[in-house]
mmCIF file of C-alpha atoms and ligand atoms in Angstrom:
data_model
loop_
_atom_site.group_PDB
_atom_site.id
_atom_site.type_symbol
_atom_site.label_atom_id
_atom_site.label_comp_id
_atom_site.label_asym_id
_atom_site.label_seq_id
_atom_site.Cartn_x
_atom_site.Cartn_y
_atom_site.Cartn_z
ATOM 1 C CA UNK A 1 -98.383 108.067 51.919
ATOM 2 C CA UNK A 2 -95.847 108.434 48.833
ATOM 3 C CA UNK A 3 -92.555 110.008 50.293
ATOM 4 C CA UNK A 4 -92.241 113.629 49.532
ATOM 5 C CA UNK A 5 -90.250 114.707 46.509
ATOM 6 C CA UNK A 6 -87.874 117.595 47.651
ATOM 7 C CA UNK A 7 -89.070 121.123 45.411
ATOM 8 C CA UNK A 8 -86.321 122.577 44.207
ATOM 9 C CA UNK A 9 -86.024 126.413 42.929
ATOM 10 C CA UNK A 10 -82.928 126.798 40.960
ATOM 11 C CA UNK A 11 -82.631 130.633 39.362
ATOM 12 C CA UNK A 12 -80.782 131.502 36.771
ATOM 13 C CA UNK A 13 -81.904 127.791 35.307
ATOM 14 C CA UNK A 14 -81.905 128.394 31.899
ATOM 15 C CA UNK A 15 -78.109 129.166 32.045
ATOM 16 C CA UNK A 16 -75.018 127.309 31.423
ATOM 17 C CA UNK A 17 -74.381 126.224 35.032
ATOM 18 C CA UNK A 18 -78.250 126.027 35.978
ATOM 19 C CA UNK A 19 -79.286 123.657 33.324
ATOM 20 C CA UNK A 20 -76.636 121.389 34.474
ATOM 21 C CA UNK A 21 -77.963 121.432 37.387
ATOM 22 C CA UNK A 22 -81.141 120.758 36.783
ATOM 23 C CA UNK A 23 -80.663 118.109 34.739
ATOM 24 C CA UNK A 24 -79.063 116.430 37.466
ATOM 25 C CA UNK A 25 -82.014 117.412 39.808
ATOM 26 C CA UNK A 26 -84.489 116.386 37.177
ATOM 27 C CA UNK A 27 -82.671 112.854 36.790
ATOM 28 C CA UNK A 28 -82.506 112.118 40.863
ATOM 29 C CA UNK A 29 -86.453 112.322 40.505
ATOM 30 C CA UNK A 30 -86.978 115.783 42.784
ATOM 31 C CA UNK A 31 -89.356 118.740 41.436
ATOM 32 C CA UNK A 32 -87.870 121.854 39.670
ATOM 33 C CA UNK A 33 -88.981 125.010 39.216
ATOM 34 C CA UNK A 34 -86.693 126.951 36.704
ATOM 35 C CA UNK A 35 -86.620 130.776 37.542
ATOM 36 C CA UNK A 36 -84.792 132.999 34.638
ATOM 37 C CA UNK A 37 -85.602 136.236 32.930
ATOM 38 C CA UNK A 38 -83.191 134.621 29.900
ATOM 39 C CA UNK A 39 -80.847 137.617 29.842
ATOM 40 C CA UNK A 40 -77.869 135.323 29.119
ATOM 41 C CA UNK A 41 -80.121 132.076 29.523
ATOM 42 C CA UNK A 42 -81.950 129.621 26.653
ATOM 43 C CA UNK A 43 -84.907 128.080 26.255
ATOM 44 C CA UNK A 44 -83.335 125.256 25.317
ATOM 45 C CA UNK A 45 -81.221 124.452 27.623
ATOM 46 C CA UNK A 46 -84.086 122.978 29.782
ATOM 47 C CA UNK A 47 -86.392 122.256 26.907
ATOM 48 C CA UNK A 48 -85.588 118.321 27.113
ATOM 49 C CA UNK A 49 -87.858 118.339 30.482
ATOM 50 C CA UNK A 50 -90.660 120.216 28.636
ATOM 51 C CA UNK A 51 -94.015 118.922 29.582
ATOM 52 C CA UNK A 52 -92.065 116.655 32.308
ATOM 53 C CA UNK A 53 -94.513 116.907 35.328
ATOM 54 C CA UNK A 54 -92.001 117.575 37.626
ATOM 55 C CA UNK A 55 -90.483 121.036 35.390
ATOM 56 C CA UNK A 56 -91.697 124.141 35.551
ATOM 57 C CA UNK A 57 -90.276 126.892 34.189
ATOM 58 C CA UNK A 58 -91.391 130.715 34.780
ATOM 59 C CA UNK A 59 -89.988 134.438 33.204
ATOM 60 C CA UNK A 60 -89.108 136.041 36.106
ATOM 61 C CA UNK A 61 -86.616 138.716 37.016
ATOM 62 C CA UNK A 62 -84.835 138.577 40.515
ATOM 63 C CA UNK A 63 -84.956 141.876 41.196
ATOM 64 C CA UNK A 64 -88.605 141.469 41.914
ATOM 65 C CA UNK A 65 -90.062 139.256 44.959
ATOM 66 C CA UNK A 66 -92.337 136.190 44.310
ATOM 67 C CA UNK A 67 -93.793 133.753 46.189
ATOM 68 C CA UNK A 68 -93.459 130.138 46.019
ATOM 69 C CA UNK A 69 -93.380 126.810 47.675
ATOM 70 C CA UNK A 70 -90.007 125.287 47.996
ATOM 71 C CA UNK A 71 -88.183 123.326 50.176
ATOM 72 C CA UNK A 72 -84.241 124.519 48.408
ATOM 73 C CA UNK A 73 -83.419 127.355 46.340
ATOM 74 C CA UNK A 74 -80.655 127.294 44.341
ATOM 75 C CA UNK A 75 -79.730 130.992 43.587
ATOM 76 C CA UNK A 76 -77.753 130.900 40.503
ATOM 77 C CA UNK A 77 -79.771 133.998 38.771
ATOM 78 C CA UNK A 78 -76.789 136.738 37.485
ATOM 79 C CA UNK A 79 -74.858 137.096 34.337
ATOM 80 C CA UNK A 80 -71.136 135.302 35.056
ATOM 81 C CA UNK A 81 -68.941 136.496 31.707
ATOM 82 C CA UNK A 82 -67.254 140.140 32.220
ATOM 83 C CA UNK A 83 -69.345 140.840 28.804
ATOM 84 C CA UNK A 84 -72.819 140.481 29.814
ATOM 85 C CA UNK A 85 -72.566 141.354 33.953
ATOM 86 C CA UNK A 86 -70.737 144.802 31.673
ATOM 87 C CA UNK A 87 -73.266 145.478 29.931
ATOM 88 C CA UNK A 88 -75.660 147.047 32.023
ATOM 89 C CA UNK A 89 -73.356 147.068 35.166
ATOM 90 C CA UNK A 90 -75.922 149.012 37.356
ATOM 91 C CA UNK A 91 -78.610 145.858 36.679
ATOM 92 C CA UNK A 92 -75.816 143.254 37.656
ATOM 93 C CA UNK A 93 -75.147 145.003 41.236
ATOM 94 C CA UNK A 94 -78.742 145.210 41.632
ATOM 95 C CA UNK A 95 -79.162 141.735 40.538
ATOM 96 C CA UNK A 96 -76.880 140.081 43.140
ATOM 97 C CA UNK A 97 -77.823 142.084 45.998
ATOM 98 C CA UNK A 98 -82.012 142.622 45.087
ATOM 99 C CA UNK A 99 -81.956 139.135 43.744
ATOM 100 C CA UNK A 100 -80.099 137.656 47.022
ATOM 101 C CA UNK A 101 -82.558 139.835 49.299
ATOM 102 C CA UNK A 102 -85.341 138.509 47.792
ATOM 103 C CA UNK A 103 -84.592 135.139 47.548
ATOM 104 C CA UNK A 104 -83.381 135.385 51.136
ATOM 105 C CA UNK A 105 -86.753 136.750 51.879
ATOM 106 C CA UNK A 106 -88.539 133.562 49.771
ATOM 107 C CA UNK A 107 -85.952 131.058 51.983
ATOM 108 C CA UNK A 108 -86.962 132.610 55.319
ATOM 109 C CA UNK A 109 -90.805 132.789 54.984
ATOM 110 C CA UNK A 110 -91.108 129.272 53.739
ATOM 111 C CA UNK A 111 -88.520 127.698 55.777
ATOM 112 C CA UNK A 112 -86.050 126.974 52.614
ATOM 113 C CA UNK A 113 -82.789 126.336 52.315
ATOM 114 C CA UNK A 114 -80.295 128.818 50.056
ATOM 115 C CA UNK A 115 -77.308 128.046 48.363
ATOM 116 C CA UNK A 116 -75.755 131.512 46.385
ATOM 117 C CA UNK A 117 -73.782 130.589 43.671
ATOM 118 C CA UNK A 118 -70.474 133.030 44.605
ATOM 119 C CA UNK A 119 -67.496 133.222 43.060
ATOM 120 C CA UNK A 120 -63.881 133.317 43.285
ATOM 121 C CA UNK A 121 -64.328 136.900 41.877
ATOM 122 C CA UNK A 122 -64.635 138.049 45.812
ATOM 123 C CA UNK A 123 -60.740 137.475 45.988
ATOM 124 C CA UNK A 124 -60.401 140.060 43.524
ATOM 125 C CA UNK A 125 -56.994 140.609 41.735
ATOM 126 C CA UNK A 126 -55.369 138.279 44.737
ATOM 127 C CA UNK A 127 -52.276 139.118 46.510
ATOM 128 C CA UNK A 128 -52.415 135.818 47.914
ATOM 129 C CA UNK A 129 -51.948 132.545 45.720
ATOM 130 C CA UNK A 130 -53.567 130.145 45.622
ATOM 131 C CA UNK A 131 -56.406 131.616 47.024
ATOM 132 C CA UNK A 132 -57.937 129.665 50.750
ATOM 133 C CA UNK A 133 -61.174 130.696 51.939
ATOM 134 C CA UNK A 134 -59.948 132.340 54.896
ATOM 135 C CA UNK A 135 -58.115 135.586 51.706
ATOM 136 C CA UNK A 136 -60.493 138.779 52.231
ATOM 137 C CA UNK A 137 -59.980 139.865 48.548
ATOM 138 C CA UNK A 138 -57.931 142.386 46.875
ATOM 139 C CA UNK A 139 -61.393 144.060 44.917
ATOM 140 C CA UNK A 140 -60.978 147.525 43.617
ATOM 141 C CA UNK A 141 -64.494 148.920 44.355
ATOM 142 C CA UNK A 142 -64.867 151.498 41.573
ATOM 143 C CA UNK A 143 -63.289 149.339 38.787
ATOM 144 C CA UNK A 144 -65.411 148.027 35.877
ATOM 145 C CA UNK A 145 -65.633 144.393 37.451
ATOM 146 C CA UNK A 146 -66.937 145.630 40.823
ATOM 147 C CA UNK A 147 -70.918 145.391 39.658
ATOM 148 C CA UNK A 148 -69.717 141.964 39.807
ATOM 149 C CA UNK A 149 -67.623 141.601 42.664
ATOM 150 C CA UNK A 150 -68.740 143.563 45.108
ATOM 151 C CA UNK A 151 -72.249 142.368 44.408
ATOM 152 C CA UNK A 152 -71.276 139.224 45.005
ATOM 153 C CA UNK A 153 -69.481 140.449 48.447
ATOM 154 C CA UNK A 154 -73.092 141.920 49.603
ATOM 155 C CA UNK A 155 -75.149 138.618 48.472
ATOM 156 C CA UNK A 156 -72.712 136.645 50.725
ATOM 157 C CA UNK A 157 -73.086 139.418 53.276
ATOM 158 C CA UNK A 158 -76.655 139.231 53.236
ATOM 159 C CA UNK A 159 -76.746 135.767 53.473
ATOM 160 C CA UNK A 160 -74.976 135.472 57.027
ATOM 161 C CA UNK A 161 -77.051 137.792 58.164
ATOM 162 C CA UNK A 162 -80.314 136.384 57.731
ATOM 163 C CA UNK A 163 -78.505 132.852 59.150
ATOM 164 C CA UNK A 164 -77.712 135.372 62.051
ATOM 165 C CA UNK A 165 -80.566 137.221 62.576
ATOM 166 C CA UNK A 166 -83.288 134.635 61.334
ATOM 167 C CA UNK A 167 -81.635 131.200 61.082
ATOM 168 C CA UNK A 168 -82.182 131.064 57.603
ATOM 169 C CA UNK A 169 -80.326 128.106 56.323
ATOM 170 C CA UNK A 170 -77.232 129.035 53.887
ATOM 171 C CA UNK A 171 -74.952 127.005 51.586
ATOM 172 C CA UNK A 172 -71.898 129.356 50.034
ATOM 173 C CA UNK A 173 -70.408 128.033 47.162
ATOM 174 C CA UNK A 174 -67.272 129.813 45.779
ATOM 175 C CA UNK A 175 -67.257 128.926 42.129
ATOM 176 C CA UNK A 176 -63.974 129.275 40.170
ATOM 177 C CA UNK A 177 -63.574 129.269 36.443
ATOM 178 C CA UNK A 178 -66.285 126.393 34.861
ATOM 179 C CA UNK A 179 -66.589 125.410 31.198
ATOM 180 C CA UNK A 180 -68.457 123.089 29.312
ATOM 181 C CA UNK A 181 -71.487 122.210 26.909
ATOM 182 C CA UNK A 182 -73.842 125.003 26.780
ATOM 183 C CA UNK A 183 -71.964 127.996 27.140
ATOM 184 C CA UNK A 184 -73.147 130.985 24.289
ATOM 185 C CA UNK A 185 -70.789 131.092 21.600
ATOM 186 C CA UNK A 186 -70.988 134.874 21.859
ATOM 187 C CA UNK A 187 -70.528 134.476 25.761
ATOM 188 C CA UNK A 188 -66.890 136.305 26.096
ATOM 189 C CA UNK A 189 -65.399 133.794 28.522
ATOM 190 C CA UNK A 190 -61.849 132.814 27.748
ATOM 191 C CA UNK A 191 -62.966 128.758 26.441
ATOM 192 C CA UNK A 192 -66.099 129.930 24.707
ATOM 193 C CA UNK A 193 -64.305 132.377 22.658
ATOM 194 C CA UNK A 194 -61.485 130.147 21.955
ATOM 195 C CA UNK A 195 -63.063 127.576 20.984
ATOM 196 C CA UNK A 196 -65.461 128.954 18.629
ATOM 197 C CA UNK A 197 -62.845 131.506 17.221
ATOM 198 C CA UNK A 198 -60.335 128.102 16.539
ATOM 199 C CA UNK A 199 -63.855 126.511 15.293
ATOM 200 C CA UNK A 200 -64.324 129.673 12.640
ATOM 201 C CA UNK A 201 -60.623 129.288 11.447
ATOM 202 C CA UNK A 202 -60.065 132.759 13.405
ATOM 203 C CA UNK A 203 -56.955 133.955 15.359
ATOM 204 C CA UNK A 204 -57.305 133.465 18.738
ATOM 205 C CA UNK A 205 -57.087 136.552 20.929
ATOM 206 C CA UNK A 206 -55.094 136.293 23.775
ATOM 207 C CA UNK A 207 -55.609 139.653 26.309
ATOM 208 C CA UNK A 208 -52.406 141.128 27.833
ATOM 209 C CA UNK A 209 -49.680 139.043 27.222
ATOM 210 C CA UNK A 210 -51.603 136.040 28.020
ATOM 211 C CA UNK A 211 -49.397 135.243 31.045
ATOM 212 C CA UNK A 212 -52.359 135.500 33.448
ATOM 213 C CA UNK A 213 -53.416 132.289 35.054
ATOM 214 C CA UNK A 214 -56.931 130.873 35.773
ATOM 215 C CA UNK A 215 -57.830 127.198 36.537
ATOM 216 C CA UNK A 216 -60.821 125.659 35.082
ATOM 217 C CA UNK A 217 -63.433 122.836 36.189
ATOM 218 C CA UNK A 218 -65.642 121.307 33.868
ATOM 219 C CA UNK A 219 -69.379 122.124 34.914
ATOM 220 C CA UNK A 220 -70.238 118.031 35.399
ATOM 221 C CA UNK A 221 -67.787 118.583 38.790
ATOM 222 C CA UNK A 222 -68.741 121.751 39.467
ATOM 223 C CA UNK A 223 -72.375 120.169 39.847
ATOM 224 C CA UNK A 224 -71.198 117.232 42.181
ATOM 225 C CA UNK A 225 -69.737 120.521 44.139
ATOM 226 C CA UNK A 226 -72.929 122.466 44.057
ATOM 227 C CA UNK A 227 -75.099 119.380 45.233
ATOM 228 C CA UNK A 228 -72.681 117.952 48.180
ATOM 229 C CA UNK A 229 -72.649 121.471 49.343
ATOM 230 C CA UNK A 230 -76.272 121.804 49.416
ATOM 231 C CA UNK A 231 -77.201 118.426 50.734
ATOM 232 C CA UNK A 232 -74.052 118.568 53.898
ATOM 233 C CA UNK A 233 -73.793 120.540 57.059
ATOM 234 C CA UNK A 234 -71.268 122.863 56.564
ATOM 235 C CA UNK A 235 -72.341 126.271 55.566
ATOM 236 C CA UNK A 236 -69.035 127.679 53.788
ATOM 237 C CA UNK A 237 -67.977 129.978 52.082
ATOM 238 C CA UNK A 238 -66.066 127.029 50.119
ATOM 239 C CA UNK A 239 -63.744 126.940 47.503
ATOM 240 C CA UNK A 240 -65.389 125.190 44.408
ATOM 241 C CA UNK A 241 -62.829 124.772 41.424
ATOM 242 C CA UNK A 242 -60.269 123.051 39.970
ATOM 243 C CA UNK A 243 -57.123 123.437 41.145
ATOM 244 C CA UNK A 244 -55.104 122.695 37.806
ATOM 245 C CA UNK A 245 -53.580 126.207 37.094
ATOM 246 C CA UNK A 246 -53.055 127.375 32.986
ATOM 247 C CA UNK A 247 -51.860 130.421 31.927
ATOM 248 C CA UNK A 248 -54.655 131.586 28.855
ATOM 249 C CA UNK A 249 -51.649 131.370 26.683
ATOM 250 C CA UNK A 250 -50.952 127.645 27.771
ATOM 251 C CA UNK A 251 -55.145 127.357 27.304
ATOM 252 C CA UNK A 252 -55.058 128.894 23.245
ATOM 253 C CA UNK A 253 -52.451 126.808 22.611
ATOM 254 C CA UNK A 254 -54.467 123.609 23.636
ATOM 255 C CA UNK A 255 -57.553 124.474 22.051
ATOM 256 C CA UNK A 256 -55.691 125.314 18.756
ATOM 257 C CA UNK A 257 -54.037 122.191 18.933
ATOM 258 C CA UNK A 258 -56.841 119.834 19.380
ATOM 259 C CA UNK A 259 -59.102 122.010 16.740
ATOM 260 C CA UNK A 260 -56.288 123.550 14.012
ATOM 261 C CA UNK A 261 -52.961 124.231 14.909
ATOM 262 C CA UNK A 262 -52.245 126.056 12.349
ATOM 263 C CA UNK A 263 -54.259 128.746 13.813
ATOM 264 C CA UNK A 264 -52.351 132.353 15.227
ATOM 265 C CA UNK A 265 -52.688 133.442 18.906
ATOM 266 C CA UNK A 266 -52.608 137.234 19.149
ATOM 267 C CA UNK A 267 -52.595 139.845 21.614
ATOM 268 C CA UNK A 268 -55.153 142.478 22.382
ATOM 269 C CA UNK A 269 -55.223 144.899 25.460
ATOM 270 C CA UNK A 270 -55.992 143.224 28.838
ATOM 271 C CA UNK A 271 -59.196 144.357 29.958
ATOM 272 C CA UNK A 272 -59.203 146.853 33.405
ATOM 273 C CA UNK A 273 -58.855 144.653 36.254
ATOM 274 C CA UNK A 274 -58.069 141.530 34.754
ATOM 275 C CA UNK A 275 -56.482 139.643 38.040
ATOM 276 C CA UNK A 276 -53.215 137.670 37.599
ATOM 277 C CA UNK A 277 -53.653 134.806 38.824
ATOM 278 C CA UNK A 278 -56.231 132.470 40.376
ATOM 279 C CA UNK A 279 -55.904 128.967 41.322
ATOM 280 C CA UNK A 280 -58.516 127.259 44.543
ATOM 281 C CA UNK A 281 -56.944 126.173 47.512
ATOM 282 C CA UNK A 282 -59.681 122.980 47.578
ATOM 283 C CA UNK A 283 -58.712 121.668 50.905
ATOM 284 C CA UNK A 284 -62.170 122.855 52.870
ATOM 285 C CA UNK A 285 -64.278 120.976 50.040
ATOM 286 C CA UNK A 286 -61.989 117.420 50.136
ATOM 287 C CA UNK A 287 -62.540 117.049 54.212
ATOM 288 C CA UNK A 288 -66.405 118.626 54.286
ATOM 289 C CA UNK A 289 -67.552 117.227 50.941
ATOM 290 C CA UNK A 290 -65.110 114.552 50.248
ATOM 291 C CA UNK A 291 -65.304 116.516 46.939
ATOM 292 C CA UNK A 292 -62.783 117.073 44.220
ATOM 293 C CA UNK A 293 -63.009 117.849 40.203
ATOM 294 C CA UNK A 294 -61.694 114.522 38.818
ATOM 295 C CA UNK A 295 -62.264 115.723 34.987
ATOM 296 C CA UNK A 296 -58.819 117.240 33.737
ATOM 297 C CA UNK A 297 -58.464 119.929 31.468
ATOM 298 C CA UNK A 298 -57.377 118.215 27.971
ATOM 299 C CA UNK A 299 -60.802 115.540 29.506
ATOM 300 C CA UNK A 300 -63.021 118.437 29.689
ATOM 301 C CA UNK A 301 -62.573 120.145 26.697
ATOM 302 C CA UNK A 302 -63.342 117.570 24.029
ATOM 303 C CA UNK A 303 -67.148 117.351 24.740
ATOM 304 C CA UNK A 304 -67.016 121.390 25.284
ATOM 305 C CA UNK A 305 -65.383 121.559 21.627
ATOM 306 C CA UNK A 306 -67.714 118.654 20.421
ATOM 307 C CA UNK A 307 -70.856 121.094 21.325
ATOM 308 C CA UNK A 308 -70.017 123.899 20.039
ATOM 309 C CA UNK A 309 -69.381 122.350 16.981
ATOM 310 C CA UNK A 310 -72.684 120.859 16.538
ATOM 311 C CA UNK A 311 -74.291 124.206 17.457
ATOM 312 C CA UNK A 312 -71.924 126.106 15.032
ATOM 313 C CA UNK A 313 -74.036 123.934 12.466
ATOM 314 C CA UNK A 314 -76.786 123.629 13.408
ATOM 315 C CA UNK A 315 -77.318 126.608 15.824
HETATM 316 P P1 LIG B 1 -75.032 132.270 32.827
HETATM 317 O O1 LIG B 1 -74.957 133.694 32.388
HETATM 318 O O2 LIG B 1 -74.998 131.208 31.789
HETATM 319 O O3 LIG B 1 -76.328 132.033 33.699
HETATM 320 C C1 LIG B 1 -76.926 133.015 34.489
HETATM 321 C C2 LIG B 1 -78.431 132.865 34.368
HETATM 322 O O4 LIG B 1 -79.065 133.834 35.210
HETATM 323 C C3 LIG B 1 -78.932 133.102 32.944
HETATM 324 O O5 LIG B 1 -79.852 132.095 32.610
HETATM 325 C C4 LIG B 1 -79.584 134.473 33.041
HETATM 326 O O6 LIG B 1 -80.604 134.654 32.065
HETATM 327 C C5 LIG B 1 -80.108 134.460 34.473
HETATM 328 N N1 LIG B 1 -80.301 135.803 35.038
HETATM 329 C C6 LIG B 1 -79.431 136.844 35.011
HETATM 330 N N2 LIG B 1 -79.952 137.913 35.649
HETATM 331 C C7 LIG B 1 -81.177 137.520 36.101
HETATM 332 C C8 LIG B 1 -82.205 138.175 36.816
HETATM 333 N N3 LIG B 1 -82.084 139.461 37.209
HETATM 334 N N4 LIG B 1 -83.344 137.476 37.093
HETATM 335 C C9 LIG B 1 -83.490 136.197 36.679
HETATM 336 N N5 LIG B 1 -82.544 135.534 36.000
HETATM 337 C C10 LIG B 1 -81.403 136.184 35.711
HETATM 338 O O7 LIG B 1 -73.858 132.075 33.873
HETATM 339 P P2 LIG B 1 -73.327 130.747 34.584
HETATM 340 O O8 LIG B 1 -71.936 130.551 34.150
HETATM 341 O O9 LIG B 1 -74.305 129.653 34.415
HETATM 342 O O10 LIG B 1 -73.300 131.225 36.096
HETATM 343 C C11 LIG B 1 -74.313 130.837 37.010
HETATM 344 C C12 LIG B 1 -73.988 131.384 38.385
HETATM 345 O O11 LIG B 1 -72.724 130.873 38.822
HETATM 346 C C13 LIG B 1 -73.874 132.908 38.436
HETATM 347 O O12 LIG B 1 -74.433 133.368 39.643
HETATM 348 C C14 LIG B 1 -72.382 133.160 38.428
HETATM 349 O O13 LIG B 1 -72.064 134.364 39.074
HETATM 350 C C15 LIG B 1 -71.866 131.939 39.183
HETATM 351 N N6 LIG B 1 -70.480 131.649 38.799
HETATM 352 C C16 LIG B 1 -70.199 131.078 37.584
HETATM 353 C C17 LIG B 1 -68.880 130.850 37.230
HETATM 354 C C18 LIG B 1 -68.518 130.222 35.917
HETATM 355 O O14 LIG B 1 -67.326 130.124 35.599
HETATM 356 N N7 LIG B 1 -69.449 129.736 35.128
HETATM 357 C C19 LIG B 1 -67.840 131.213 38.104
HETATM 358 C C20 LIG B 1 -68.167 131.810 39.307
HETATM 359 C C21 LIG B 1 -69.485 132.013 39.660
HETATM 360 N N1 LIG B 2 -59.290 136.287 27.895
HETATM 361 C C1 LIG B 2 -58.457 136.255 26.773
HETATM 362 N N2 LIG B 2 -59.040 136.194 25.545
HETATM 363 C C2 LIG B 2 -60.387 136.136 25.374
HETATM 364 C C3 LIG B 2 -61.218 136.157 26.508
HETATM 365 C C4 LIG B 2 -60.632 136.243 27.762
HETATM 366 O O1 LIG B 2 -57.229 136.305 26.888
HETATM 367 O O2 LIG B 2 -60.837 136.072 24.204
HETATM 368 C C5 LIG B 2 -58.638 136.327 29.221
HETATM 369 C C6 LIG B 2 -59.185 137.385 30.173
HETATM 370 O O3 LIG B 2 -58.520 138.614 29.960
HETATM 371 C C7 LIG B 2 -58.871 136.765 31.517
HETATM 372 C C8 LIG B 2 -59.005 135.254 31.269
HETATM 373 O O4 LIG B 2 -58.925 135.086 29.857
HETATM 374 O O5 LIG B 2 -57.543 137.046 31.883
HETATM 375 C C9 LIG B 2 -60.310 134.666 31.758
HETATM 376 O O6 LIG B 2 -61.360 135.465 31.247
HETATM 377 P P1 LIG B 2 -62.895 135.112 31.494
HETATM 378 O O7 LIG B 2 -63.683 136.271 30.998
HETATM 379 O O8 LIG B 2 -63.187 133.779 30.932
HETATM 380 O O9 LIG B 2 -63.031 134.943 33.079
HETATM 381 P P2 LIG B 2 -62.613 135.863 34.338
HETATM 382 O O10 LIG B 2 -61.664 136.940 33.882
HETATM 383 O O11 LIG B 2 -63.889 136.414 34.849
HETATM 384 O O12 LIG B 2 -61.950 134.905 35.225
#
């Protein structure tokens, strides 16, 4: 008998971090079904494993149960930039905590094993830096980013509980700032909009004074991250990022450099919320995954700025 290929249900597929994924899965030889209800995802991001026999891809929302037969679900389904999860803010809470329950539910009647895609949004504005696992958050519960946060809070929540109560198998990833190909150009996240503003010949529009700090992984890492985590023992939550540390001012000035540096930076009002500072403590992912990002910043960014050029052409 042929060894089994592992069947693996990654939501939120068709996005930027999912069809990384995927391709990855895709390439190690293992079945995919792609779950999206293309919100914030493309077609085309998975279209190169069209009419592959081991790709399917199905229009689905999260909020909504279904049955399938998987052996690993990879729950990335829920819109990531501050501009989409805003836009219908009500959706994105139920999103992460419907979604989660359901996929939950899908994990623990067919024996599967779940791995929520969380994020370092659950530390909130932090008031400690950088940020370890062990930080319970600084989240403002009312604020425009808590559809978001605090949805992300309850999916982790829910998670541990089903371990607890049912012995569903869980995988927490804690995902910090990721960039790279396949991001929208109309996406809202700090590099997308950079890039494609320095890309246009536009100023680039720094919020606040631009002093705030994030640190960014490229998504190739990221994936390592995501698929170490997944295939180990240790359950998490865990600190997936990079730990270099910009402030968005140091980040404009890099893109604009490498793209047109005669380009201005300006301000504009820092959003509600906006936290500080955030940088991963990664120690918890070096011992348990032997994982780190080894794709710098300035490395990172020339395929991301190579992609959306092409697109910007030829969208
Ligand atoms: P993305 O917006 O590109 O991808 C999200 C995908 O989920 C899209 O394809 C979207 O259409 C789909 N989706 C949204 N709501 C859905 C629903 N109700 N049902 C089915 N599909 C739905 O974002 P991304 O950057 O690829 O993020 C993927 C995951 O990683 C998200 O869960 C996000 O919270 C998490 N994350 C990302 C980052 C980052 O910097 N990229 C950081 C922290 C956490
Ligand atoms: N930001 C900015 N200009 C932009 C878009 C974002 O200065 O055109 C800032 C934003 O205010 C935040 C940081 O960049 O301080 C990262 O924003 P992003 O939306 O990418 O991620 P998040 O705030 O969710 O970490």
């Amino acid at each position: 008998m042929p060894a089994s290929i592992t069947r693996n249900l990654v939501t939120g597929g068709a996005g930027f971090v999912g069809s990384h994924l995927i391709d990855r899965l895709m390439q190690a030889g293992e079945e995919v079904i792609c779950l999206d209800n293309f919100f914030t995802g493309r077609k085309q991001n998975v279209a190169q494993w069209h009419n592959h026999p081991n790709f399917e891809l199905i229009r689905h929302d999260v909020t909504d149960p279904i049955r399938l037969e998987v052996d690993r679900i990879w729950h990335l389904a829920c819109p990531a930039s501050p501009v989409h999860y805003q836009f219908n803010p009500i959706k994105t809470a139920k999103t992460s905590f419907l979604g989660t329950y359901n996929m939950l539910g899908l994990a623990r009647r067919v024996g599967a094993r779940l791995l929520l895609a969380s994020t370092s949004e659950v530390y909130g504005d932090p008031l400690v830096h950088p940020q370890p696992e062990s930080y319970r958050g600084n989240v403002n519960t009312h604020g425009i980013r808590a559809c978001y946060d605090e949805g992300k809070r309850v999916a982790e929540t829910l998670c541990f509980d089903y371990q607890r109560m049912h012995g569903t198998e869980i995988r927490i990833a804690r995902i910090f700032n990721t960039y790279g190909p396949r991001m929208l150009p109309d996406d809202g996240r700090v590099v997308s909009n950079f890039i494609v503003q320095a890309l246009r010949g536009e100023p680039l529009t720094l919020y606040g004074d631009g002093l705030q700090t994030r640190s960014f992984c490229y998504v190739d890492d990221l994936v390592e991250g995501l698929i170490r985590l997944m295939n180990g023992e240790h359950t998490g939550p865990i600190n997936l990022g990079n730990p270099g540390e910009f402030t968005i001012r140091q980040l404009a000035e890099r893109v604009r450099d490498r793209i047109n540096p005669s380009l201005e930076l300006i301000c504009e009002p820092l959003p509600e919320d906006d936290p500080l500072q955030r940088q991963p403590v990664i120690d918890l992912a070096r011992q348990q995954l032997g994982w780190e990002p080894g794709i710098s910043l300035d490395q990172g960014l020339e395929p991301t700025i190579a992609d959306f050029r092409q697109r910007l052409i030829d969208p």
